[in-house]
Coordinates of C-alpha atoms in Angstrom, one line a residue:
Chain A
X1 CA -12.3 -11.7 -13.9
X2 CA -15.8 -12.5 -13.1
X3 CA -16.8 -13.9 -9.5
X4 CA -20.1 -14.9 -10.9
X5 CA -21.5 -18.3 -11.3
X6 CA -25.1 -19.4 -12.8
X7 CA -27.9 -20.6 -10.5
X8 CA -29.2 -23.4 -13.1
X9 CA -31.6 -25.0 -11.1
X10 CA -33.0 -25.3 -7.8
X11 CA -35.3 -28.5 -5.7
X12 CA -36.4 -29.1 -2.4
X13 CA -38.2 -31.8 -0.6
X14 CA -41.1 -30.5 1.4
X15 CA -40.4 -29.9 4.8
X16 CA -42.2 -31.7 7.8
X17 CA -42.0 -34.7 10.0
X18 CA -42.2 -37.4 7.1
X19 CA -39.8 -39.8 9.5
X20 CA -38.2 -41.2 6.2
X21 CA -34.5 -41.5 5.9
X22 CA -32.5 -37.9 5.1
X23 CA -31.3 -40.1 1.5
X24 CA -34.4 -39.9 0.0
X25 CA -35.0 -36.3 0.7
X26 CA -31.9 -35.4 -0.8
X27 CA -32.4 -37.3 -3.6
X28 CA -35.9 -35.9 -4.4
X29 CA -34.6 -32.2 -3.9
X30 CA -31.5 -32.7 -5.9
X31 CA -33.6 -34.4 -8.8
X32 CA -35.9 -31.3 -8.9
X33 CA -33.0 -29.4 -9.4
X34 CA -31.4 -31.2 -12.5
X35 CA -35.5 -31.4 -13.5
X36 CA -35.4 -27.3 -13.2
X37 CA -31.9 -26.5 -14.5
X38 CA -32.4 -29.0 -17.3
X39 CA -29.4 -31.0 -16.9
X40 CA -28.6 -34.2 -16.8
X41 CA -27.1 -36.5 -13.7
X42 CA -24.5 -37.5 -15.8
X43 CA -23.3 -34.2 -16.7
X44 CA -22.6 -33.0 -13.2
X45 CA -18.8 -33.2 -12.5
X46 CA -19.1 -32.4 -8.6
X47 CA -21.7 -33.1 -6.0
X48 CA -20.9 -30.8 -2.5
X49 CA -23.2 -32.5 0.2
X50 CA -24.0 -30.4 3.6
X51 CA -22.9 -33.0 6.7
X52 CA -25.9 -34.0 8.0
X53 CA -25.6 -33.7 12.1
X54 CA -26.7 -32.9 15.3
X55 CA -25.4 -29.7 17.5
X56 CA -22.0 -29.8 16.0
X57 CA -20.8 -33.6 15.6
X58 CA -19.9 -34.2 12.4
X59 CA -20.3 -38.1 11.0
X60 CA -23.6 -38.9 9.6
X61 CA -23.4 -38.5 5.7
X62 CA -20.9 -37.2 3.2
X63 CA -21.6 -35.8 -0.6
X64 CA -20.6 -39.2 -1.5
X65 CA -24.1 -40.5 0.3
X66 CA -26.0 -38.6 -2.3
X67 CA -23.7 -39.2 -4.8
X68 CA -23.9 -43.0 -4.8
X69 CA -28.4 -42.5 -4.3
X70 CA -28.5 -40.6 -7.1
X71 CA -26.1 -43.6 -9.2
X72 CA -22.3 -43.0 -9.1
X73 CA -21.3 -41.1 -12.1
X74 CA -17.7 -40.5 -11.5
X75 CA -18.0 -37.0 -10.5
X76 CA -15.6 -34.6 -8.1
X77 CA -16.8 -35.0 -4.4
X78 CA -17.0 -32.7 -1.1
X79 CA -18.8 -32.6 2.3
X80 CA -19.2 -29.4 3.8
X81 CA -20.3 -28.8 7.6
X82 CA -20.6 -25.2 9.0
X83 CA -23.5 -25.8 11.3
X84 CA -26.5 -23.6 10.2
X85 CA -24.2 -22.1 7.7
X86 CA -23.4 -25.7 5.8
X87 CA -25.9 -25.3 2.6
X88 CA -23.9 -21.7 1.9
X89 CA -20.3 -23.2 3.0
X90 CA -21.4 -26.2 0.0
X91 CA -22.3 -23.5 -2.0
X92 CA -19.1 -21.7 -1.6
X93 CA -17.3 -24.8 -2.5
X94 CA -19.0 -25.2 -5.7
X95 CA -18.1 -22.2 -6.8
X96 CA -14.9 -21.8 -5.6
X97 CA -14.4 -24.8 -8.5
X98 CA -16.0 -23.5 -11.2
X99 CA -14.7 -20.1 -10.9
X100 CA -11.0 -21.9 -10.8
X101 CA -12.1 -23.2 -13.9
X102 CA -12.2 -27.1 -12.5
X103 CA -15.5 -27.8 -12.4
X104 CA -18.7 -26.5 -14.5
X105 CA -21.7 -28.6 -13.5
X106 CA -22.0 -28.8 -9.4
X107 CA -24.7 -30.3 -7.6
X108 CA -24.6 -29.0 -3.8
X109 CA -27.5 -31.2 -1.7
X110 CA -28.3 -30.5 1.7
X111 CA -30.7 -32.9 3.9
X112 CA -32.0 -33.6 7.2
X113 CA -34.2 -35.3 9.6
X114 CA -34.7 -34.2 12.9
X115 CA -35.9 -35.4 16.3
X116 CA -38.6 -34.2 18.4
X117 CA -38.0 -31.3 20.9
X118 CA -35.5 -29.4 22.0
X119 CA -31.8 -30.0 19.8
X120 CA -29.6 -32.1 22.4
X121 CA -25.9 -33.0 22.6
X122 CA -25.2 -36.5 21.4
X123 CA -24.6 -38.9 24.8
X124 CA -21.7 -39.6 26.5
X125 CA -19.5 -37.1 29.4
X126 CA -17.8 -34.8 27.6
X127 CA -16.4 -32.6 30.5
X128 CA -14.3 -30.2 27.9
X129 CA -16.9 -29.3 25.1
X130 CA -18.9 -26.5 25.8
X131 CA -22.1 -27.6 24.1
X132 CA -22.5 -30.3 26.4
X133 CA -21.2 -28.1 29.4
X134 CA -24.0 -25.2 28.6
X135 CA -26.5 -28.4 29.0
X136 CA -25.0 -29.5 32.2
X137 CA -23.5 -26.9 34.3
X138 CA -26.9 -24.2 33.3
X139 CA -29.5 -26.1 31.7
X140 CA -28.6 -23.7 28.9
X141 CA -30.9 -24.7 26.0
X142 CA -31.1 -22.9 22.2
X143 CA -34.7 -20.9 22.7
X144 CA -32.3 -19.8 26.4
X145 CA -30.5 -18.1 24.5
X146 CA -32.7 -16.9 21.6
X147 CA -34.3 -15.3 24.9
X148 CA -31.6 -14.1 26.0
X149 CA -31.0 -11.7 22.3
X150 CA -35.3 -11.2 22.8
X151 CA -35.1 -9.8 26.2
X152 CA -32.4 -7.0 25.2
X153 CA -34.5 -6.0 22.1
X154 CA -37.4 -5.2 24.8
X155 CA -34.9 -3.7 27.7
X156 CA -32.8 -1.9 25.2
X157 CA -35.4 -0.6 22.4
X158 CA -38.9 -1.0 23.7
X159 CA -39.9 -3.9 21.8
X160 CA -42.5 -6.0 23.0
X161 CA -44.0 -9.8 23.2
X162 CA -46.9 -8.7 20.5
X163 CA -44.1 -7.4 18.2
X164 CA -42.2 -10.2 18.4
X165 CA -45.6 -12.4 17.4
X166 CA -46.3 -10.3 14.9
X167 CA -43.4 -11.4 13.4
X168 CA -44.8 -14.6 13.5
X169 CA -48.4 -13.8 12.1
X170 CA -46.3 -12.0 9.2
X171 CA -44.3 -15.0 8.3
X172 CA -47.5 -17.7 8.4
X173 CA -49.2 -15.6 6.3
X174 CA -46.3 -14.9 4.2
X175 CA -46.1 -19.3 3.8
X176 CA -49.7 -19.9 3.3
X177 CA -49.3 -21.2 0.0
X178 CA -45.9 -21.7 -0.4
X179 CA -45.8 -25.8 -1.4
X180 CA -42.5 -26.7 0.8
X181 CA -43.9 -24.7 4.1
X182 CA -44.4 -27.4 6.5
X183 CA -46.7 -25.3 8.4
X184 CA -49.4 -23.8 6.3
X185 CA -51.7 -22.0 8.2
X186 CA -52.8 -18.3 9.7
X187 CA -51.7 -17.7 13.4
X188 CA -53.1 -14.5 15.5
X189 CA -51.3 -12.7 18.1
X190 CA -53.4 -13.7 20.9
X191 CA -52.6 -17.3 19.6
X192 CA -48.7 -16.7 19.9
X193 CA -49.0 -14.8 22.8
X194 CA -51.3 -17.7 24.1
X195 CA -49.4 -20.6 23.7
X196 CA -46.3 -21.3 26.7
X197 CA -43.8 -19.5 27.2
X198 CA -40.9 -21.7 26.6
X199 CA -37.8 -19.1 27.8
X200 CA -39.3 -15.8 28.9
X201 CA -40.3 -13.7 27.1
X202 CA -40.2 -16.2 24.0
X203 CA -43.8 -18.3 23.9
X204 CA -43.4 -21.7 21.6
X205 CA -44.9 -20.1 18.7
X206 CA -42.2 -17.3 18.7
X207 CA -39.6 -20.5 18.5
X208 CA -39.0 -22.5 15.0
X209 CA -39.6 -26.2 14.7
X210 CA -36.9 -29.0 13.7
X211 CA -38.0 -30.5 10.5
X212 CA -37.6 -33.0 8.2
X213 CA -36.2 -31.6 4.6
X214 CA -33.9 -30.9 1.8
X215 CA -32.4 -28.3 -0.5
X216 CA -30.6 -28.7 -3.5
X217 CA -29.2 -26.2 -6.0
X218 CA -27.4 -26.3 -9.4
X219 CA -24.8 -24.4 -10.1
X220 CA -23.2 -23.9 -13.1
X221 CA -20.4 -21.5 -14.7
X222 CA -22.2 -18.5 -16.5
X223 CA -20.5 -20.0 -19.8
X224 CA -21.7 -23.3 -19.2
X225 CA -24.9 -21.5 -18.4
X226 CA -25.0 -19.7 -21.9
X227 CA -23.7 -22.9 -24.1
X228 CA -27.0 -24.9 -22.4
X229 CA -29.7 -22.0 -23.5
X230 CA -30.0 -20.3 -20.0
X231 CA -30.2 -16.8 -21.4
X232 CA -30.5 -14.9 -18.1
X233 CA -30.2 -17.1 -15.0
X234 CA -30.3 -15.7 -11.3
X235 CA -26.3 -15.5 -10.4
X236 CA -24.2 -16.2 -7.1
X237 CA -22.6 -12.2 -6.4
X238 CA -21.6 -13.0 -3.0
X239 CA -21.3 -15.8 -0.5
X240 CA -19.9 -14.3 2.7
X241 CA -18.3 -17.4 5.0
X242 CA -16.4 -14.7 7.5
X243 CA -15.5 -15.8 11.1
X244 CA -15.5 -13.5 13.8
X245 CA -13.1 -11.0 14.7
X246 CA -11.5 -11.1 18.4
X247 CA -13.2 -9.9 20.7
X248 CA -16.4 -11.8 20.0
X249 CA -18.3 -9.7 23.1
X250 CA -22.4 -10.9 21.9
X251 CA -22.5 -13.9 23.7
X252 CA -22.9 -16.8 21.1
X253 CA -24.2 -20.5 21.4
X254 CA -23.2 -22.6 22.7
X255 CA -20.4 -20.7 24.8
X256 CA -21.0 -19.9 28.4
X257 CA -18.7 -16.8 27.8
X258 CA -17.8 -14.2 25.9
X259 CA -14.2 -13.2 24.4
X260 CA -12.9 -10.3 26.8
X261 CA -13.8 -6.5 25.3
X262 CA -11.3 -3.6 25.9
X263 CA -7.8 -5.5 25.6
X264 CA -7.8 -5.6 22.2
X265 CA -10.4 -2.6 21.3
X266 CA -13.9 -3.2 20.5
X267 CA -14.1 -4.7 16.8
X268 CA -16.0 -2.7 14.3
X269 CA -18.8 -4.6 13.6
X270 CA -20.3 -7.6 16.0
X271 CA -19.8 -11.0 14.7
X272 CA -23.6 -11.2 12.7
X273 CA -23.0 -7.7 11.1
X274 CA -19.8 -8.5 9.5
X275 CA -21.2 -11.7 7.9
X276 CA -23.6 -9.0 5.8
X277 CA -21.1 -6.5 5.2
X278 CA -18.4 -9.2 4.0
X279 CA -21.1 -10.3 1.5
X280 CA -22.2 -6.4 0.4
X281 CA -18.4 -5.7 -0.1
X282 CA -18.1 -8.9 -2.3
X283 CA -21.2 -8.2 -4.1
X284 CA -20.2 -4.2 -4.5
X285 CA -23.9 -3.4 -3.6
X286 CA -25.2 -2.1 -0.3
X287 CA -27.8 -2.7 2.1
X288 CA -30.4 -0.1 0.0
X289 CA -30.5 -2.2 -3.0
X290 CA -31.8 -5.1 -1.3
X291 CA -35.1 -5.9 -3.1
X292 CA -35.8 -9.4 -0.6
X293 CA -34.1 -10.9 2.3
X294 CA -34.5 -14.4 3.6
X295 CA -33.1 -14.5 7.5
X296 CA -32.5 -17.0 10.0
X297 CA -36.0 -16.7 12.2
X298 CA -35.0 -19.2 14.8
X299 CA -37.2 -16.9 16.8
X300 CA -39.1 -14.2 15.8
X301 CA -37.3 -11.8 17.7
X302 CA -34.2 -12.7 16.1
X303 CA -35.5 -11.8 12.5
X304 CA -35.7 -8.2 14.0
X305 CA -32.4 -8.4 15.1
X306 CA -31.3 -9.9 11.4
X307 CA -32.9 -6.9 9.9
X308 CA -30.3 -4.9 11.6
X309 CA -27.1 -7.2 11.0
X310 CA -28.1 -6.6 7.9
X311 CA -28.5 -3.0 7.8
X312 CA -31.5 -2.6 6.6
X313 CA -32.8 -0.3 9.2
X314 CA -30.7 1.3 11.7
X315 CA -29.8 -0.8 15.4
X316 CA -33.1 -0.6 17.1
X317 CA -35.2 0.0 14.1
X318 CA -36.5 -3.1 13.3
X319 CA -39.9 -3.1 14.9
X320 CA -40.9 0.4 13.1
X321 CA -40.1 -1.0 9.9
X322 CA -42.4 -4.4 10.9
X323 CA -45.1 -1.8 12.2
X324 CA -45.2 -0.4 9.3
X325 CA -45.6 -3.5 6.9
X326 CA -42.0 -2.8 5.4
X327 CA -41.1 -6.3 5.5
X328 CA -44.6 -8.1 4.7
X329 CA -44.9 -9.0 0.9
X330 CA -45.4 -5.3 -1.0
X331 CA -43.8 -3.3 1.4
X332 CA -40.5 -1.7 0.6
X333 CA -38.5 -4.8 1.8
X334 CA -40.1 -8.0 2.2
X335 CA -38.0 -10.2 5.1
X336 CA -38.6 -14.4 4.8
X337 CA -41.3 -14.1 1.9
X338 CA -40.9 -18.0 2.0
X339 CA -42.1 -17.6 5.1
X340 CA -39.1 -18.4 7.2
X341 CA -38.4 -21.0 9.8
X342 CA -41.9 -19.8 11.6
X343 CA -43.3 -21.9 8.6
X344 CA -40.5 -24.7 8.1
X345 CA -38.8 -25.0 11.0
X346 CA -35.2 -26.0 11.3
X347 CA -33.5 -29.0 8.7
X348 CA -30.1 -28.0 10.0
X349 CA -27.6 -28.7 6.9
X350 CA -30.9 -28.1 4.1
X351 CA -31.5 -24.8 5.6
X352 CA -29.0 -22.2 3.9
X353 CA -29.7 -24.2 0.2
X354 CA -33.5 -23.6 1.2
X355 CA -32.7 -19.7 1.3
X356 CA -31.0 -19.3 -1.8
X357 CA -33.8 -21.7 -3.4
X358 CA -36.3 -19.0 -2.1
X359 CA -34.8 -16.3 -3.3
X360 CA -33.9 -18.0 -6.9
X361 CA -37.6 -18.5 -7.5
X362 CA -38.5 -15.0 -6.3
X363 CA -35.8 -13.3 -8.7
X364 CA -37.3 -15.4 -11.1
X365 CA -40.8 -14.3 -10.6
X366 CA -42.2 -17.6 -9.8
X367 CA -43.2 -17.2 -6.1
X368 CA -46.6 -18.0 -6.7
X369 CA -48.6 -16.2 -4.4
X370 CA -45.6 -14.9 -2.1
X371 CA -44.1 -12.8 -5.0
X372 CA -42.4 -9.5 -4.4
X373 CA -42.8 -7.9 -7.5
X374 CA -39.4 -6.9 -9.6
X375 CA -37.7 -8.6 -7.2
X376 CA -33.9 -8.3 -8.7
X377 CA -31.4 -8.6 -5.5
X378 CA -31.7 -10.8 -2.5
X379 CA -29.7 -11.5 0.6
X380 CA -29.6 -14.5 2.9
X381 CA -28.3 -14.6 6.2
X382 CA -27.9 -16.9 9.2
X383 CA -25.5 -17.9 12.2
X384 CA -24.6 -21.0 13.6
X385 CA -22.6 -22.7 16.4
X386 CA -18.9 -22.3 16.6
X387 CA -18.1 -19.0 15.0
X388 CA -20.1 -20.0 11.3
X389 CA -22.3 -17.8 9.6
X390 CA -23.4 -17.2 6.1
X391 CA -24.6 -14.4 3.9
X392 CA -25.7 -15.0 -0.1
X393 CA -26.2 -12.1 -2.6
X394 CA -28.1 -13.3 -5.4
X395 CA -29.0 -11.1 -8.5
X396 CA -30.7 -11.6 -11.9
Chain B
X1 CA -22.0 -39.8 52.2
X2 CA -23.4 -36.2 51.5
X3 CA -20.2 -34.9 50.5
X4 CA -21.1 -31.4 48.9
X5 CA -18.0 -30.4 45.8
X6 CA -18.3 -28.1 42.8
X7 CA -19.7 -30.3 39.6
X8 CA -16.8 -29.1 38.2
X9 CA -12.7 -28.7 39.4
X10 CA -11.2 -26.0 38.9
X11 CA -14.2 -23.3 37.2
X12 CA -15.1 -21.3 40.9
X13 CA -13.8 -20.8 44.2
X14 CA -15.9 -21.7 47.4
X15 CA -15.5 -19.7 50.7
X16 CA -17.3 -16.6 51.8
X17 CA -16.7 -14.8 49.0
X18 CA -17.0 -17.0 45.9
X19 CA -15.6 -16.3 42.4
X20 CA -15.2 -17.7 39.2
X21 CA -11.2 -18.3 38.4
X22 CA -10.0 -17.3 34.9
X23 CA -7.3 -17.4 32.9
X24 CA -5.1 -13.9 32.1
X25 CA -2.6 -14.0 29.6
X26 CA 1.2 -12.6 31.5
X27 CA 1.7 -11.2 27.9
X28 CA -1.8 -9.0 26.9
X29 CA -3.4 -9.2 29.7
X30 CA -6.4 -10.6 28.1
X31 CA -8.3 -12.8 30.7
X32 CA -10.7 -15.9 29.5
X33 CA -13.4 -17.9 31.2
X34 CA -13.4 -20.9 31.8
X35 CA -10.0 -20.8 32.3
X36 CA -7.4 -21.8 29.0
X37 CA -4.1 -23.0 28.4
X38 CA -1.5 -23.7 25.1
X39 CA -2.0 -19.8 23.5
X40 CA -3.9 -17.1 23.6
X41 CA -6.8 -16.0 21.7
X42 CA -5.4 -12.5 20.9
X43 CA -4.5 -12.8 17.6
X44 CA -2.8 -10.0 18.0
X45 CA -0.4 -11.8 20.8
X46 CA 1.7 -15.1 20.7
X47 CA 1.4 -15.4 24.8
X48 CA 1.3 -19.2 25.8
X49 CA 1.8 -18.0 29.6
X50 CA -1.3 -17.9 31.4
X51 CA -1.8 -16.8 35.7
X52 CA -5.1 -18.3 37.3
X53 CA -6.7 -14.9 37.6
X54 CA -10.2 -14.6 40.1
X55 CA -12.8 -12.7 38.3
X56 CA -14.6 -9.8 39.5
X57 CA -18.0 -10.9 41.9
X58 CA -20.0 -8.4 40.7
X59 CA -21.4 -7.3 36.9
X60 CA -24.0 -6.1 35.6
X61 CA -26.7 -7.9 33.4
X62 CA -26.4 -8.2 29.9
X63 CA -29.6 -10.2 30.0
X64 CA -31.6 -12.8 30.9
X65 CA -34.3 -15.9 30.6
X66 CA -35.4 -18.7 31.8
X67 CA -36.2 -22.5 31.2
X68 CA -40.1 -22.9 32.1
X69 CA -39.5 -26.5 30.6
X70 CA -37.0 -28.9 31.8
X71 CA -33.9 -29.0 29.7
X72 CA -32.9 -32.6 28.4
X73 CA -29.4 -34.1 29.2
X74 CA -26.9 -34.3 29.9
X75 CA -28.6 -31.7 32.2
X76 CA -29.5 -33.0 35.5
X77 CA -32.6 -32.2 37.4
X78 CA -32.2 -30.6 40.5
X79 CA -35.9 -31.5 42.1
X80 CA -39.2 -33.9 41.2
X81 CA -40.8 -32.4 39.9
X82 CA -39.1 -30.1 37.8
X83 CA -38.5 -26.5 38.8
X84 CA -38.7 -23.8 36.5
X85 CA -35.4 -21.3 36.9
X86 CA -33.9 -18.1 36.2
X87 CA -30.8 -17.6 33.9
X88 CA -28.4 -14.1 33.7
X89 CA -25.4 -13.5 31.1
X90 CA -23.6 -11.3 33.2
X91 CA -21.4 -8.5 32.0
X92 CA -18.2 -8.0 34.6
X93 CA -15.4 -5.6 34.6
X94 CA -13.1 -7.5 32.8
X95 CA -15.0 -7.2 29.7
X96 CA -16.3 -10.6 29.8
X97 CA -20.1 -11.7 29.5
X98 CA -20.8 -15.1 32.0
X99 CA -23.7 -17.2 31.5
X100 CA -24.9 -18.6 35.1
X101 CA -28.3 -19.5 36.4
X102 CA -30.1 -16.9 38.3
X103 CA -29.7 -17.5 42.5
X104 CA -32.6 -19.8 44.0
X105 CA -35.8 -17.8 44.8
X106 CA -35.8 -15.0 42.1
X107 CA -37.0 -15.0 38.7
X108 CA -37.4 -13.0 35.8
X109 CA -39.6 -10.6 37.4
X110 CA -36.6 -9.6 39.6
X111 CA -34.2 -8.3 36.9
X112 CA -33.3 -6.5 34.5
X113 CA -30.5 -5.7 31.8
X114 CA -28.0 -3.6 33.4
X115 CA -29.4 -4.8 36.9
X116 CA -25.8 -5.0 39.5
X117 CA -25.4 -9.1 40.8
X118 CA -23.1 -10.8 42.6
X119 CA -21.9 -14.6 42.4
X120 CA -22.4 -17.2 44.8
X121 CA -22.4 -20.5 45.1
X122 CA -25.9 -23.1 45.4
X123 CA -26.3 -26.6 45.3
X124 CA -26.6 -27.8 41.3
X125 CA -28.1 -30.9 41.9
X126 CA -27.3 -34.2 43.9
X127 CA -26.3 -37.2 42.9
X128 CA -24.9 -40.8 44.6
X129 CA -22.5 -38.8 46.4
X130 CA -23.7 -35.7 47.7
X131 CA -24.6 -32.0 46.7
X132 CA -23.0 -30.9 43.3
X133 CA -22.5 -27.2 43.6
X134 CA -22.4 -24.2 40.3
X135 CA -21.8 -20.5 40.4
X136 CA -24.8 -18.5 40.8
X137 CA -26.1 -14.8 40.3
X138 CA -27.5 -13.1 42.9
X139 CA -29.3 -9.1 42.4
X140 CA -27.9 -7.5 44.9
X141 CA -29.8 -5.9 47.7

């Protein structure tokens, strides 16, 4: 039996600081995507929405939300939160219906808005959940620990501030002209390396944003996607959803500890590798047909260590292969051609849908002037709190 | 009125030689911080026994940071102005890594991943009632 479903459409809503409600986002991104698929409202028969939240509180908006914008229509409804991870747990949902052969039309809509500054917990004393504990007992913010991965890539492999900026002068260039960037413009090394440092050695150009934006994807079953005239769409191969496997030992956010290594053997793989590997297995392709990736940059030095979960270079790799212009646009494997966070910055339950947007339009060849050429398989990948992570394998 | 208590019960001990008091399973032997209770996260064991176990002082760095910009809350400032510090996640010999700010007076400059440390205790912060103290890495000597 085929595990495939049809990518019909895709939509966003730019990303920025438009200080409008997350609603109208949503709506605008999931009516691009019924304009793009070519399918009307009324002939979607389930809408998946990502939970739109802050640091891991669920409670803001449901599926329904959109549902009911965009005019009830009677169709199947679900709300999905995996924290970073939500847009690709949606997606999941979708097709998990389809492919059971109860759905064929699903809408999945992710949106956000975003305050200023550093992500905080919500208020109130909450003396037994460790994301407000790391805030209280350590002053342990997100970049801390985005830091903390940064400062092993340079005591471990050598890598340095200017590599981890180049990242970021790789990505801005990569989202000069893509239309949902929210930042749109060329950054030099001396200017990363110039701004603050915010957790050393990570300087506030080195750390993404939190945006305003939204995501939305059609997704249809490949028959339903033949029936309607869509001779050759992009298709969903893999979307890996895996927990961790005990012991955890890489120190995750928000946890002030790790699970304990040696009493129950080391796992194989760390927690971020086996999100790629349970999507490569699914797909039944490995990490050397990957023509694109789009990666979870909430730093720059975390994209190197992406490239890696991923296996697309061997563990401590990841700089040569960015030295060498590998992973710009033309070189043998373009990493966040969208330009990544660097250029969006962070629209928490939007952000996995924005990936596999990305990477529909560039299997599609219509990346205008971020294309990789013959671009025919992509991977996404990202991690967020509480043991979620996500991995899509899309394909033409 | 300047009553000095950990900001939390129950997480560290206090006298000359401070450490941080886990949890070890009486069935695996697995041992969790901050301490746990109800069933252990072995899924290879069904223990719901767990001692009070004190964890090693000493580890080595697994690495480190810092927060040059005041954190928001619920964090609480320890000075006015703000005060930049140090931050470690320490690897000990139990196989766990522990997050913990870096000991007052030493920064960034003065470590490094696989560096030896020790734990003590420091004053947190004050509030109405007095000194609020947290565990601490130190480099040692």
């Amino acid at each position: 039996m085929s595990t495939e479903v049809a990518i019909a459409g895709v939509g966003m809503h730019p990303w920025g600081k438009w200080g409008r409600n997350f609603v109208e986002y949503g709506v605008h991104a999931a009516r691009a995507a019924l304009s793009d698929a070519g399918v009307a409202w009324t002939d979607v028969d389930l809408v998946v929405g990502g939970e739109t939240v802050r640091n891991g509180y669920g409670g803001y908006v449901a599926g329904a939300t959109f549902a009911q914008a965009l005019g009830w229509n009677g169709a199947r409804v679900a709300t999905s939160y995996a924290a970073c991870a939500t847009g690709a747990q949606a997606l999941d949902t979708a097709r998990a219906r389809i492919l059971a052969g109860l759905s064929e039309v699903a809408l999945v809509v992710g949106a956000d808005t975003t305050p200023k500054g550093f992500l905080a917990p919500n208020a109130g004393e909450r003396w037994d959940d460790p994301d407000w504990l790391r805030f209280r007992l350590l002053g342990m913010t997100n970049p801390a620990y985005f830091a903390l991965y940064a400062r092993r890539r340079m005591d471990l492999y050598g890598a340095t501030p200017a590599d981890f900026a180049a990242v970021k002068v790789k990505n801005a260039r990569h989202g000069l002209h893509n239309p949902n960037a929210r930042y749109r413009k060329e950054v030099t090394v001396d200017e990363v390396l110039g701004s603050a440092v915010v957790a050393d050695p990570l300087h506030l150009l080195d750390i993404c944003a939190t945006s305003d934006g939204a995501a939305a994807v059609v997704v249809t079953s490949v028959d339903y996607a033949r029936r309607h005239g869509l001779a050759n769409p992009v298709k969903v191969k893999a979307i890996s959803t895996v927990t961790p496997t005990f012991p955890n030992t890489v120190l995750d956010m928000p946890n002030l500890s790790t699970d304990p290594a040696g009493s129950a053997g080391e796992p194989e793989r760390t927690f971020k590798e086996s999100i790629g590997h349970a999507a490569y297995e699914e797909a039944g392709i490995g990490p050397e047909d990957v023509d694109v990736a789009e990666v979870y940059d909430l730093s720059t030095a975390l994209e190197l260590d992406w490239i890696e979960d991923l296996a697309l270079c061997k563990r401590g790799e990841a700089e040569q292969l960015l030295r060498a212009g590998d992973t710009t646009v033309g070189g043998r494997v373009p990493v966040n051609p969208s330009g990544g966070l660097a250029c969006f910055g962070e629209a928490v339950p939007a952000q996995a849908l924005a990936q596999v947007c990305e990477l529909t339009w560039q299997l599609r060849g219509q990346a205008s002037g971020r294309q990789v050429e013959g671009a025919r398989v992509g991977i996404t990948a990202n991690q967020g709190l509480f043991g979620h992570g996500s991995s899509v394998i899309l394909a033409t | 009125m300047t009553e000095t208590s950990p900001v939390i019960e129950g997480w560290f001990t206090t006298g000359p030689e401070p450490a941080l008091i886990g949890s070890r399973c009486t069935t695996c032997g697995s041992t969790f911080f901050p301490r746990t209770a109800g069933f252990c996260r072995n899924p290879a064991c069904s223990g719901e026994e767990f001692e009070d176990a004190e964890l090693s002082r000493r580890g080595r760095i697994w690495s480190y940071t810092d927060a040059q910009y005041q954190p928001p809350a619920p964090y609480v400032p320890a000075t006015d102005p703000y005060e930049p510090f140090a931050l470690a996640a320490v690897e000990l010999p139990e196989g766990i890594v522990v997050l913990g700010q870096v000991a007052h007076g030493y920064g960034v400059a003065d470590l490094a991943v696989g560096q030896e440390v020790e734990l003590v205790v420091e004053p947190l912060h004050a509030d109405e009632t007095g000194t609020r103290t947290i565990w601490k890495w130190r480099p040692v000597a």
